Short mmCIF file of C-alpha atoms in Angstrom, two decimals:
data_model
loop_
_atom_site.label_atom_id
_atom_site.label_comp_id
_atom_site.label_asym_id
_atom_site.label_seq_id
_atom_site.Cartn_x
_atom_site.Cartn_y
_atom_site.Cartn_z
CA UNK A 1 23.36 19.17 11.68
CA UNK A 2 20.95 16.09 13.08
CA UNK A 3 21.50 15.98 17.04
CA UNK A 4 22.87 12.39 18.29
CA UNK A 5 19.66 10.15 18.72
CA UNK A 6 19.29 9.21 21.67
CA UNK A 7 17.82 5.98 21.20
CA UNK A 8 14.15 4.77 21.59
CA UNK A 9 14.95 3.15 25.13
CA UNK A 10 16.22 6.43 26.71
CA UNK A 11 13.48 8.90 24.90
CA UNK A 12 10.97 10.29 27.46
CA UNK A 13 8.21 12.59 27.12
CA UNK A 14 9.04 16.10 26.04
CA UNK A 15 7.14 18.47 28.35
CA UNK A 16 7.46 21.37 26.06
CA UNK A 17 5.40 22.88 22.79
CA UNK A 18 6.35 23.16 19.11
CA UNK A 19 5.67 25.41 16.27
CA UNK A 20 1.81 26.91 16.52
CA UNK A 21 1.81 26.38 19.79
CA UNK A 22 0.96 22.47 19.53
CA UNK A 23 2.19 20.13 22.59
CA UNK A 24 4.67 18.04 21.05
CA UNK A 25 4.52 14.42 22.17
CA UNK A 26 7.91 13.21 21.86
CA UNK A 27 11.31 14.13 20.67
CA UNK A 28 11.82 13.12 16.89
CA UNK A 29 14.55 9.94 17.69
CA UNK A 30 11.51 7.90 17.74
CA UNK A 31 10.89 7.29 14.30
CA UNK A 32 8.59 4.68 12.57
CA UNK A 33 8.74 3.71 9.01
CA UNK A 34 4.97 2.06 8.21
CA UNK A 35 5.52 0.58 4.89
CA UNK A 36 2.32 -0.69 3.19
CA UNK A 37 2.91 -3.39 0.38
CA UNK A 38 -0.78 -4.33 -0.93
CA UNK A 39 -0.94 -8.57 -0.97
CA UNK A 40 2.00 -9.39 0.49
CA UNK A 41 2.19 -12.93 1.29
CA UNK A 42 4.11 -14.98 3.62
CA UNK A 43 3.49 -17.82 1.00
CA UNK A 44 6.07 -16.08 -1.19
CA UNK A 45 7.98 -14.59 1.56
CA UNK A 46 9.27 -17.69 2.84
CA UNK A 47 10.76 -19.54 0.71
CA UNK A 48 12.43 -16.43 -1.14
CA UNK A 49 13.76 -15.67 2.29
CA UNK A 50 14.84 -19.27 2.41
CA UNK A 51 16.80 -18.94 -1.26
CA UNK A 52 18.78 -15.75 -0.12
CA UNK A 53 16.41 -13.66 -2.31
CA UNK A 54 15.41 -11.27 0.19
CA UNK A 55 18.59 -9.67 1.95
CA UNK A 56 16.86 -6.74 3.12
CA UNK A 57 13.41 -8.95 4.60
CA UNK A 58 16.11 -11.24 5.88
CA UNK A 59 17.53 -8.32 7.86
CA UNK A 60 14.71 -6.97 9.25
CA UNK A 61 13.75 -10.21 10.53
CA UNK A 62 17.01 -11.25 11.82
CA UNK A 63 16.38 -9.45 15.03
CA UNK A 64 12.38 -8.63 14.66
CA UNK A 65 8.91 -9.62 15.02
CA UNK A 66 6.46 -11.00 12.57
CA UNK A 67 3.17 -12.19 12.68
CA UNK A 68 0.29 -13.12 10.74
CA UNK A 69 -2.00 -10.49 9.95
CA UNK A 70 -5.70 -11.15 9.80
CA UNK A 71 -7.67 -9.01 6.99
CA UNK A 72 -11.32 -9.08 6.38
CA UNK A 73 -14.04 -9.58 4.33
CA UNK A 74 -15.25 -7.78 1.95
CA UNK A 75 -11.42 -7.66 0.89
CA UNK A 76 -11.50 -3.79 -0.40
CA UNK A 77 -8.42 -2.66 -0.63
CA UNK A 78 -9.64 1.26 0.01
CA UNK A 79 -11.89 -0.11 3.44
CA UNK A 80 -8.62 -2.31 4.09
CA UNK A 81 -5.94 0.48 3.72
CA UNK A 82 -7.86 3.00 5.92
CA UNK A 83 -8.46 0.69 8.66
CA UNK A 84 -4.87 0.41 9.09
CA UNK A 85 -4.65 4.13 8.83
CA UNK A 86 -7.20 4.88 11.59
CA UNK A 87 -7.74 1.71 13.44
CA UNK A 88 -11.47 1.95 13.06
CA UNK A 89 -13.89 -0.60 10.97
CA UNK A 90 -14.97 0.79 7.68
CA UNK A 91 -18.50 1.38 9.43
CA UNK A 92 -16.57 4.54 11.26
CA UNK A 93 -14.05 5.62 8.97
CA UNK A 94 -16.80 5.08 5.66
CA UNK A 95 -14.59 3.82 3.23
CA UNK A 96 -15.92 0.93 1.89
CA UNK A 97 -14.79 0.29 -1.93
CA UNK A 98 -12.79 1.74 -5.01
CA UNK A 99 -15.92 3.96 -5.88
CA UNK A 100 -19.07 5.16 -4.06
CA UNK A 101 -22.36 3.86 -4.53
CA UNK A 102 -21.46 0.29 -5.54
CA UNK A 103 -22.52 -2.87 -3.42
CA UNK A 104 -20.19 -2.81 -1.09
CA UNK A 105 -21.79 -0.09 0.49
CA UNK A 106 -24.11 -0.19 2.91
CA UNK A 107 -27.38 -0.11 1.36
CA UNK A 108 -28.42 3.46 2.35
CA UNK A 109 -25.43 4.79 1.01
CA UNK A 110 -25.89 3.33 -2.31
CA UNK A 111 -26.82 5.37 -5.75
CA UNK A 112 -27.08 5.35 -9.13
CA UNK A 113 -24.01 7.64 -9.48
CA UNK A 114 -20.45 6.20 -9.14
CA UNK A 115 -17.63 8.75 -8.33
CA UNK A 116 -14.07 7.79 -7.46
CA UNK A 117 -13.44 7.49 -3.73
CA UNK A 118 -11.46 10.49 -2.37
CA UNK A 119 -10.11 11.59 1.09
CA UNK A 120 -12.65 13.88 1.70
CA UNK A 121 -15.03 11.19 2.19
CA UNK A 122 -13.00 9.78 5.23
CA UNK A 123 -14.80 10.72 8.52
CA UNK A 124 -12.05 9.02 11.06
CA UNK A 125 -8.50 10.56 11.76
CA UNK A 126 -6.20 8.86 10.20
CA UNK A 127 -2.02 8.57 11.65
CA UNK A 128 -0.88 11.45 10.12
CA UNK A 129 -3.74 13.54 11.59
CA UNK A 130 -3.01 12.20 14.89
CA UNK A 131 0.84 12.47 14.68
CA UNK A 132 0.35 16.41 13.95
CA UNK A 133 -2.25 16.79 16.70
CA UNK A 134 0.81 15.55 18.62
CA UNK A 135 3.24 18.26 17.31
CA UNK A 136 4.69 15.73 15.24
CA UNK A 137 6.29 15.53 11.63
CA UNK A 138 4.70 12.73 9.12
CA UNK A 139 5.49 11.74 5.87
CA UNK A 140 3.13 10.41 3.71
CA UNK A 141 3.75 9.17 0.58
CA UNK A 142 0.89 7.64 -1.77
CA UNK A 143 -1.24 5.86 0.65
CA UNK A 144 -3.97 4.55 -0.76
CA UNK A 145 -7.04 7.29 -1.22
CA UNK A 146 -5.61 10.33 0.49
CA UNK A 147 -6.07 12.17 -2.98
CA UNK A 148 -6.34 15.38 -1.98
CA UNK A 149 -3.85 15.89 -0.10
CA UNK A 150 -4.55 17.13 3.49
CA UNK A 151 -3.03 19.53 5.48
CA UNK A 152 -0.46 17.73 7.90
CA UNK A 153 2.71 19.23 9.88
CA UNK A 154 5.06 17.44 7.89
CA UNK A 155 4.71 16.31 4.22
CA UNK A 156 1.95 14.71 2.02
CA UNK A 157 2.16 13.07 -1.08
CA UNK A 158 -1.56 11.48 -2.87
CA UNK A 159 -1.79 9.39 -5.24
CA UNK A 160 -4.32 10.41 -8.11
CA UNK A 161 -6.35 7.96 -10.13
CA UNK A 162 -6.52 9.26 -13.64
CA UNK A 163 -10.16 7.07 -15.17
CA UNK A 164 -10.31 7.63 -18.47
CA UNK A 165 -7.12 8.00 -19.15
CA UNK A 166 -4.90 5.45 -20.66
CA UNK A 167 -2.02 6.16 -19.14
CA UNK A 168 -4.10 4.29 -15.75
CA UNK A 169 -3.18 0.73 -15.30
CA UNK A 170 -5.17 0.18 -12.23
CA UNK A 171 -7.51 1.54 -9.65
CA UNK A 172 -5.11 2.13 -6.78
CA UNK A 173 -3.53 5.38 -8.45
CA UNK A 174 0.16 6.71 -8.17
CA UNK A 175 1.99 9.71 -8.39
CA UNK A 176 1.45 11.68 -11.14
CA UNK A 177 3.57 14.49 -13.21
CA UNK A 178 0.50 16.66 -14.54
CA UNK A 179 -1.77 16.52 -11.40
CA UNK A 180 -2.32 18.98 -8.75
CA UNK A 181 -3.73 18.87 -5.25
CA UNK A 182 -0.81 15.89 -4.56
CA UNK A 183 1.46 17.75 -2.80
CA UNK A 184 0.56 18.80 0.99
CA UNK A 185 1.87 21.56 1.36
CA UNK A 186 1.40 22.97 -2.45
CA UNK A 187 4.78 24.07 -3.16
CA UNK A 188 6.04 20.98 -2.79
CA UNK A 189 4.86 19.18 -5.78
CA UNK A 190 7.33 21.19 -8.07
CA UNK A 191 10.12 20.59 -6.21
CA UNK A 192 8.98 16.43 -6.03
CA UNK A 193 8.03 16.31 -10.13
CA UNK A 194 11.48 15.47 -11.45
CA UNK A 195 11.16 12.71 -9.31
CA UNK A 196 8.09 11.03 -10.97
CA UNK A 197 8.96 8.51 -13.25
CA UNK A 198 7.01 7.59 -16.27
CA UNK A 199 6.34 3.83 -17.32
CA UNK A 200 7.83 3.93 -20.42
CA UNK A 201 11.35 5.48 -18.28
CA UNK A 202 12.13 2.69 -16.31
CA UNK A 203 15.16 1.39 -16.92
CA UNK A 204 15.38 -1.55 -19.29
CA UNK A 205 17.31 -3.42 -16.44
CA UNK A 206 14.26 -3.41 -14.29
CA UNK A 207 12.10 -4.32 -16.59
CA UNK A 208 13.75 -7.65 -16.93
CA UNK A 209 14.47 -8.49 -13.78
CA UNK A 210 10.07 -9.10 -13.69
CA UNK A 211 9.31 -10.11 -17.07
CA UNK A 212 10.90 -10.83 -20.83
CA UNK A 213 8.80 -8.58 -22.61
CA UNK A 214 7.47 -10.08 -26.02
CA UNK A 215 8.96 -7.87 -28.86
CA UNK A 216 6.35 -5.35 -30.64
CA UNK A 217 5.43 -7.73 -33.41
CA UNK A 218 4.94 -11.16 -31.40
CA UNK A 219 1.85 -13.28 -32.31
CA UNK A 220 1.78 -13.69 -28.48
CA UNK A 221 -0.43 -10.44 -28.19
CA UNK A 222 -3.32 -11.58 -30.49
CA UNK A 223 -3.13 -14.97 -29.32
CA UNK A 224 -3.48 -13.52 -24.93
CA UNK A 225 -5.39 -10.22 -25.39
CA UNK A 226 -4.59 -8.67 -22.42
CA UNK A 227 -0.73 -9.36 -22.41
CA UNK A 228 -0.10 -5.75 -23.53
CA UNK A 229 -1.73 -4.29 -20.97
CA UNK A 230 -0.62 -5.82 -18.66
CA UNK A 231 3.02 -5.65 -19.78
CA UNK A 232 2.36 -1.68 -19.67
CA UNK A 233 0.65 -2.05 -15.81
CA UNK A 234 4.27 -4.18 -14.76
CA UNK A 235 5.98 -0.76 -16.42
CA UNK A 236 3.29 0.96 -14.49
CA UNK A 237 3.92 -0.74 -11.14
CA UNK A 238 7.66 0.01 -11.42
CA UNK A 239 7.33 3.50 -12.04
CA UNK A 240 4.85 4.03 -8.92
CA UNK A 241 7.50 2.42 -6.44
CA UNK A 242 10.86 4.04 -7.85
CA UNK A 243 8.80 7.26 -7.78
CA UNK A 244 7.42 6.39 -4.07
CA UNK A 245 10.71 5.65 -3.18
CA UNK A 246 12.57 8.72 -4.31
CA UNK A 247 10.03 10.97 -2.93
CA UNK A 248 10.37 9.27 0.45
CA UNK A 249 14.34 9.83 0.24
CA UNK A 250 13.98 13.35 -0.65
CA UNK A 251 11.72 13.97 2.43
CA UNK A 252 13.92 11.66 4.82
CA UNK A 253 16.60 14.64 3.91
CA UNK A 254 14.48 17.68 3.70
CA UNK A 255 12.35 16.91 6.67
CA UNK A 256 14.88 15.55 9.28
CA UNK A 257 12.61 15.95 12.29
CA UNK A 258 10.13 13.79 11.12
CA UNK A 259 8.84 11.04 13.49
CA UNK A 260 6.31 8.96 11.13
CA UNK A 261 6.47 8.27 7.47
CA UNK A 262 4.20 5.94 5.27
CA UNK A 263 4.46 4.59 2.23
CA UNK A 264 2.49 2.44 -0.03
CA UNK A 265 3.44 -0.26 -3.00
CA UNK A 266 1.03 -1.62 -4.77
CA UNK A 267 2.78 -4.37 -7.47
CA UNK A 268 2.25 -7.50 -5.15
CA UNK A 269 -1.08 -7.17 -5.73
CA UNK A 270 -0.99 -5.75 -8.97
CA UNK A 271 0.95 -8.02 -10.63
CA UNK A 272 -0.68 -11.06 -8.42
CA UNK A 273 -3.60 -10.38 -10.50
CA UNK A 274 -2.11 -10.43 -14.10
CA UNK A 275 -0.01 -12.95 -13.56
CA UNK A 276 -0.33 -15.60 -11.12
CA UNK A 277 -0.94 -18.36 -12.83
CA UNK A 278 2.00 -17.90 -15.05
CA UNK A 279 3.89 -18.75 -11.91
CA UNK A 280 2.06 -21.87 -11.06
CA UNK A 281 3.26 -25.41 -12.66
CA UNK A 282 3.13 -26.11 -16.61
CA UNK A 283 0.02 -28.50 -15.97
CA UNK A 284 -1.89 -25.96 -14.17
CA UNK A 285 -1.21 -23.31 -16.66
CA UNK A 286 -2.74 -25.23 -19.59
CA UNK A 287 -4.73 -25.93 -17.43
CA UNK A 288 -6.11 -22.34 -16.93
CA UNK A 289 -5.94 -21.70 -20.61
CA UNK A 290 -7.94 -23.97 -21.64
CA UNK A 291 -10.69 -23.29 -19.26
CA UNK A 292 -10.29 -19.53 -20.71
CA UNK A 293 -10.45 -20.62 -23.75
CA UNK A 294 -7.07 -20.23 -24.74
CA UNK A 295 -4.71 -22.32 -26.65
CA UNK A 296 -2.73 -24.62 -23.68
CA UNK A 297 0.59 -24.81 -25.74
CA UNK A 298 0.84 -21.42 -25.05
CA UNK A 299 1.93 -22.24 -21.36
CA UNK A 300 5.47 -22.47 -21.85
CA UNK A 301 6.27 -19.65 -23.38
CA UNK A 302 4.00 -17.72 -20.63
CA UNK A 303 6.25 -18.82 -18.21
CA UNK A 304 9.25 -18.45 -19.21
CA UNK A 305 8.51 -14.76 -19.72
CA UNK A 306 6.14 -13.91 -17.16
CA UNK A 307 6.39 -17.03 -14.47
CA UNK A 308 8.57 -14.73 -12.34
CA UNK A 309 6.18 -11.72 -11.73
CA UNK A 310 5.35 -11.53 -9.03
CA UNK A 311 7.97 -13.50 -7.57
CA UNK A 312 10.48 -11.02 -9.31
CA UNK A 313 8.52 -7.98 -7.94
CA UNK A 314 9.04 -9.22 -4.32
CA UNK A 315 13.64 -9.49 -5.31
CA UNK A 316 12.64 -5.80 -6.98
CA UNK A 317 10.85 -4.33 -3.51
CA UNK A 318 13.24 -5.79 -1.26
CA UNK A 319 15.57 -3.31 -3.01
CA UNK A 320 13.31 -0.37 -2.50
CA UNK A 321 13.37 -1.71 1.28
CA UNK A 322 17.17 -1.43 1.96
CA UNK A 323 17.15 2.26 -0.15
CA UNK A 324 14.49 3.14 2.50
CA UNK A 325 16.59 1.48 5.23
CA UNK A 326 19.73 3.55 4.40
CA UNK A 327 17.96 7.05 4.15
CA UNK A 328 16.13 6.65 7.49
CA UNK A 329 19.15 5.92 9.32
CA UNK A 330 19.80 3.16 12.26
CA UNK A 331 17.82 4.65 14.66
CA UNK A 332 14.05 4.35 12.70
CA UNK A 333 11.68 1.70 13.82
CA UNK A 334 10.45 -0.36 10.22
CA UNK A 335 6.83 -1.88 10.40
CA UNK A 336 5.51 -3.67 6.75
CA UNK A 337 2.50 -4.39 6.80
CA UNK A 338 0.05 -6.28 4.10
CA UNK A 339 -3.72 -5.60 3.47
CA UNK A 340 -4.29 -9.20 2.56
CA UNK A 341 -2.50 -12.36 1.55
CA UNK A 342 -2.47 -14.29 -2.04
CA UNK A 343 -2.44 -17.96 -2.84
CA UNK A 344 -3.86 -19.76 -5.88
CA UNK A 345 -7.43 -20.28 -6.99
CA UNK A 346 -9.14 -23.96 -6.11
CA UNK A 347 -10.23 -24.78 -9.63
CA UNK A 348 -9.01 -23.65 -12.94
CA UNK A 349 -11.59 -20.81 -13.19
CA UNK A 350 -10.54 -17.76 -11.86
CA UNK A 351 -12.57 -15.18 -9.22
CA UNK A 352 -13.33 -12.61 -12.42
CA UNK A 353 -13.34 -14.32 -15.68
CA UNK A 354 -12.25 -11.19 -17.45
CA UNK A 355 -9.23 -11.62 -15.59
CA UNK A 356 -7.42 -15.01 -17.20
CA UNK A 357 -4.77 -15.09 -14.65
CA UNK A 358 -5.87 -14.04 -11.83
CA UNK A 359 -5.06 -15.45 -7.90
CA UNK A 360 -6.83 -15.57 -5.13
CA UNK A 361 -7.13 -13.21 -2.00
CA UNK A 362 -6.13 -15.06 1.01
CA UNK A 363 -6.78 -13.48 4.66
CA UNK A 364 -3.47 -14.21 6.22
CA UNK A 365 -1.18 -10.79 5.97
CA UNK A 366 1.96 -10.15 6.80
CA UNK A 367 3.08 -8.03 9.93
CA UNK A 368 7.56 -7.60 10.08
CA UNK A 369 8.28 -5.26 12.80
CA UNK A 370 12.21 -4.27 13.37
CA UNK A 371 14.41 -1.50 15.33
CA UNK A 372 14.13 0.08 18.19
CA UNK A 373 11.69 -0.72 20.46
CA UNK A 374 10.72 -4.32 18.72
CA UNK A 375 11.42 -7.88 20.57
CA UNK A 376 12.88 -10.20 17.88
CA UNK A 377 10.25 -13.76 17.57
CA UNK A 378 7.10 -15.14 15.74
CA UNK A 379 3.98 -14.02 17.36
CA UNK A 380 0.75 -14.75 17.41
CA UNK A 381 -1.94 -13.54 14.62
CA UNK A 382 -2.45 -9.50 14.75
CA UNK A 383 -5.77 -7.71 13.06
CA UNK A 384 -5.57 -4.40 11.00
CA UNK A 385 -7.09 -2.84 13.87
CA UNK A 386 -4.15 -3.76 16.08
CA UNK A 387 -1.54 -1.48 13.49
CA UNK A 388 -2.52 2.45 14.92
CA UNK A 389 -2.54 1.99 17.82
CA UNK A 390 0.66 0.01 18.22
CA UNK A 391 2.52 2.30 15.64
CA UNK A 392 1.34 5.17 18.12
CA UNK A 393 2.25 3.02 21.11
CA UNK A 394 6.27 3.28 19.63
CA UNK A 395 5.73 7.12 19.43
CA UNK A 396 4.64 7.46 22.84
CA UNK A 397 0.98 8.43 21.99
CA UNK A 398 -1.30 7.58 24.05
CA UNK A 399 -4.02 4.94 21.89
CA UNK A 400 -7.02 6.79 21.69
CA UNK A 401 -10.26 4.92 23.26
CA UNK A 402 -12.09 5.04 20.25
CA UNK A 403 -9.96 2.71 18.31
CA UNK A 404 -10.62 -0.84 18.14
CA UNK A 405 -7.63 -2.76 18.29
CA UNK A 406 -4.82 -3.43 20.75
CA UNK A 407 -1.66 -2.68 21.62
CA UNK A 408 0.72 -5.51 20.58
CA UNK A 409 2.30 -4.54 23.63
CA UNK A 410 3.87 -8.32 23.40
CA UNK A 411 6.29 -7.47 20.92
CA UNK A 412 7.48 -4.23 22.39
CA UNK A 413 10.57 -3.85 24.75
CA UNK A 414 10.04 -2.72 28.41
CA UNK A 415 11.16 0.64 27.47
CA UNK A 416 8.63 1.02 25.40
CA UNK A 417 5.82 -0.81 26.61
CA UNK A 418 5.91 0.98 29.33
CA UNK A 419 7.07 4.77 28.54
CA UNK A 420 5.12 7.76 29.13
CA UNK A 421 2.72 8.95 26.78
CA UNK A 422 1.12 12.03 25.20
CA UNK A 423 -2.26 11.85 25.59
CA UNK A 424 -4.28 13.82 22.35
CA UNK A 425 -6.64 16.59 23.16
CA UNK A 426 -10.36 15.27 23.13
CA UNK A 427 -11.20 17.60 20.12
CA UNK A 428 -8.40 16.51 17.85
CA UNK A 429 -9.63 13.00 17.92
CA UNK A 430 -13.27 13.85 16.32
CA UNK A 431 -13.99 13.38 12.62
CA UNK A 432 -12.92 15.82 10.28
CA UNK A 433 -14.86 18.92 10.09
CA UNK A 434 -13.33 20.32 7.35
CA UNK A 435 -12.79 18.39 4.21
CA UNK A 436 -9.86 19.09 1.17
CA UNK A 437 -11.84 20.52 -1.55
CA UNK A 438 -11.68 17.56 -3.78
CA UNK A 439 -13.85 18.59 -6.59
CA UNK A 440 -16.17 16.22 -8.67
CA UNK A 441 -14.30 12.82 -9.95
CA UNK A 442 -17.32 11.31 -11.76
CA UNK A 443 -16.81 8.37 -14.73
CA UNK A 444 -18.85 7.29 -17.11
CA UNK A 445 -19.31 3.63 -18.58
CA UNK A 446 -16.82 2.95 -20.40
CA UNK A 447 -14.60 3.60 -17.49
CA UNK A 448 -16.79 1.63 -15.23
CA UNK A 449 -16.38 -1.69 -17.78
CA UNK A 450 -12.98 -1.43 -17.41
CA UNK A 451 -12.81 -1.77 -13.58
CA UNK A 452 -15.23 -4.51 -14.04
CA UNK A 453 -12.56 -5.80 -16.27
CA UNK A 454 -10.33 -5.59 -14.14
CA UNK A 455 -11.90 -7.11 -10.99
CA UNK A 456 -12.47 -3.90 -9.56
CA UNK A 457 -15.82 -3.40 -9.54
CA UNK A 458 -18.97 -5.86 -9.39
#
């Protein structure tokens, strides 16, 4: 049985050392839930919060923080994503894009062959390396390239990106039944695989609480190309998060002295890009399809079926929120944090004219911080680099000089601004020395045009 917590105000510094003989920094009542939700926007947020929508959001900001969070350009989601992870620019951790060798890349790290971007490529300790260095538990649950999964004193769970298969619906990857190397440690991907949920097995119910799917035979697929795919990538999305969030709920109960979990959703943005401009007004949709080249009477029947998207994914992940909420108890700390924001394009043309509905990337992320050890108010604007540091600030490690950011010591209580921390042994704060075996993941063309389809690639 779980000892009484003893809340994040009265947790001090244990003195003493854990399994392997590692110091352990803290005693696991301090818990922190970093949830990642790729593009999540205030601009959505707000006035869903302000309709009821969003009892869980609502919740967690009831008595917490929030804050704008400041992305950067070049808006990669893989560079983004393992900033957050390691608090370092993309020039120190060396994650720059979806795959290697393409223009984002600095220019002497460029080829002619592309290869999908894997973990072993990361040369910056990321939380979860830092949390075990501490003698701490972490759970990690499909963050965003950590494909391999790593060795960790807790639990890891990678996504893989399957290219060339068609079962993929977008870069970013998930969970998936037939792939090894996802589990850290090894066993545990048996034990996790009735978990994973294929698109085609979510529940009907779901389904329609994001779009009204077109039956088989509808003229609306020849008339909007892409529609079935991207009706399969909404199934897709679904899948990844019930599966994320089942995994997480097994480990909340299998691993109960854990002290860090993550967890990464990737529909907002996703879906964002499919269907955006369905949930703009009727004159702006005709709007779009005409300068696509697509027949403008079209645009009411687009948004009746897929005008609540992404608007409907947001109602869908505030669910997955209060399931997470309820398995990590009272007593865990909940920071969400966004890579990037999302408004609507300027003209009618969107950024990748191979994808008709696409929005816009907007700078301004969201940053909710709630539970113990967080000062309820709006603050002022945070940077990705500001997220390690002050997730290891609420687990009483001390920030490591190397990182870039700040402490948003503003937002913290006294107790915990101000506790005393576990400082990390020089050595475990160097890059990695020794890499997962990740193997080759090379694709050929006709991959590559499809993640120039998709916006992916340049």
């Amino acid at each position: 049985a779980r000892a009484r917590p003893l809340g994040l105000a009265a947790a001090v510094l244990v003195g003493g050392v854990g399994a392997g003989g590692v110091a352990r920094a803290t005693a696991p009542e301090r818990q922190v839930v970093l949830l990642g939700i790729d593009g999540l926007s205030f601009e959505i947020l707000d006035p869903l919060l302000a309709a009821g929508q969003l009892p869980n959001f609502a919740a967690l900001l009831a008595g917490g923080a929030r804050a704008e969070l400041e992305s950067e350009r070049p808006m990669r989601s893989p560079a983004l994503w393992t900033t957050i992870a390691t608090g370092q620019p993309r020039q120190v951790h060396q994650i720059y894009d979806f795959v290697t060798g393409s223009g984002y890349w600095p220019k002497r790290l460029r080829d002619s062959e592309r290869t999908l971007v894997t973990s072993s490529m990361r040369r910056a300790r990321a939380l979860w390396n830092l949390t075990s260095a501490a003698g701490l538990q972490s759970l990690t649950v499909s963050w965003l390239n950590t494909w391999p999964a790593e060795k960790v004193r807790g639990a890891m769970v990678a996504p893989y990106v399957a290219l060339g298969s068609s079962s993929q619906a977008t870069i970013k990857g998930r969970v998936q039944s037939g792939i090894r190397k996802q589990t850290y440690p090894p066993e545990l991907f048996d034990d996790l695989r009735p978990l994973i949920l294929a698109p085609e097995a979510v529940p009907a119910e779901v389904v329609s609480g994001i779009v009204s799917v077109p039956s088989a035979r509808s003229p609306l697929y020849a008339q909007v190309p892409v529609l079935k795919r991207y009706v399969y990538a909404v199934r897709w999305t679904l899948a990844s998060a019930l599966t994320n969030t089942a995994i997480l709920e097994r480990l909340f109960a299998s691993h109960p002295e854990w002290s860090l979990a993550m967890v990464y959703y990737d529909g907002a943005d996703t879906l964002g890009h499919r269907f955006w401009a369905m949930r703009e007004p009727l004159p702006r949709l005709r709007a779009r399809l005409t300068a696509m080249k697509m027949d403008p009477k079209l645009a009411p029947e687009l948004k009746r079926r897929f005008g609540r998207a992404v608007d409907g994914y947001y109602a869908f992940i505030d669910g997955q929120l209060g399931q997470l909420r309820r398995a990590a108890g009272p007593n865990a700390t909940f920071v969400i944090v966004s890579d990037h924001g999302w408004g609507g394009i300027k003209g009618d043309v969107p950024p990748h004219v191979s994808v008709p509905f696409d929005g816009e990337h907007r700078l301004d992320g969201v940053f909710i911080a709630s539970g113990p050890g967080i000062l309820a108010g709006r603050y002022p604007r945070l940077t990705l680099y500001d997220l390690a540091p002050t997730v290891l600030r609420l687990l009483r490690i001390a920030k490591p000089v190397t990182m870039r950011g700040r402490i948003a010591s503003e937002l913290l209580t006294e107790a915990a601004a101000t506790a005393k921390l576990f400082t990390l042994p020089a050595d475990k704060l160097q890059p990695p020395s020794e890499a997962p075996p990740s193997g080759p993941a090379p694709f050929g063309e006709a991959e590559l045009e499809r993640l120039r389809s998709l916006g992916y690639v340049e």
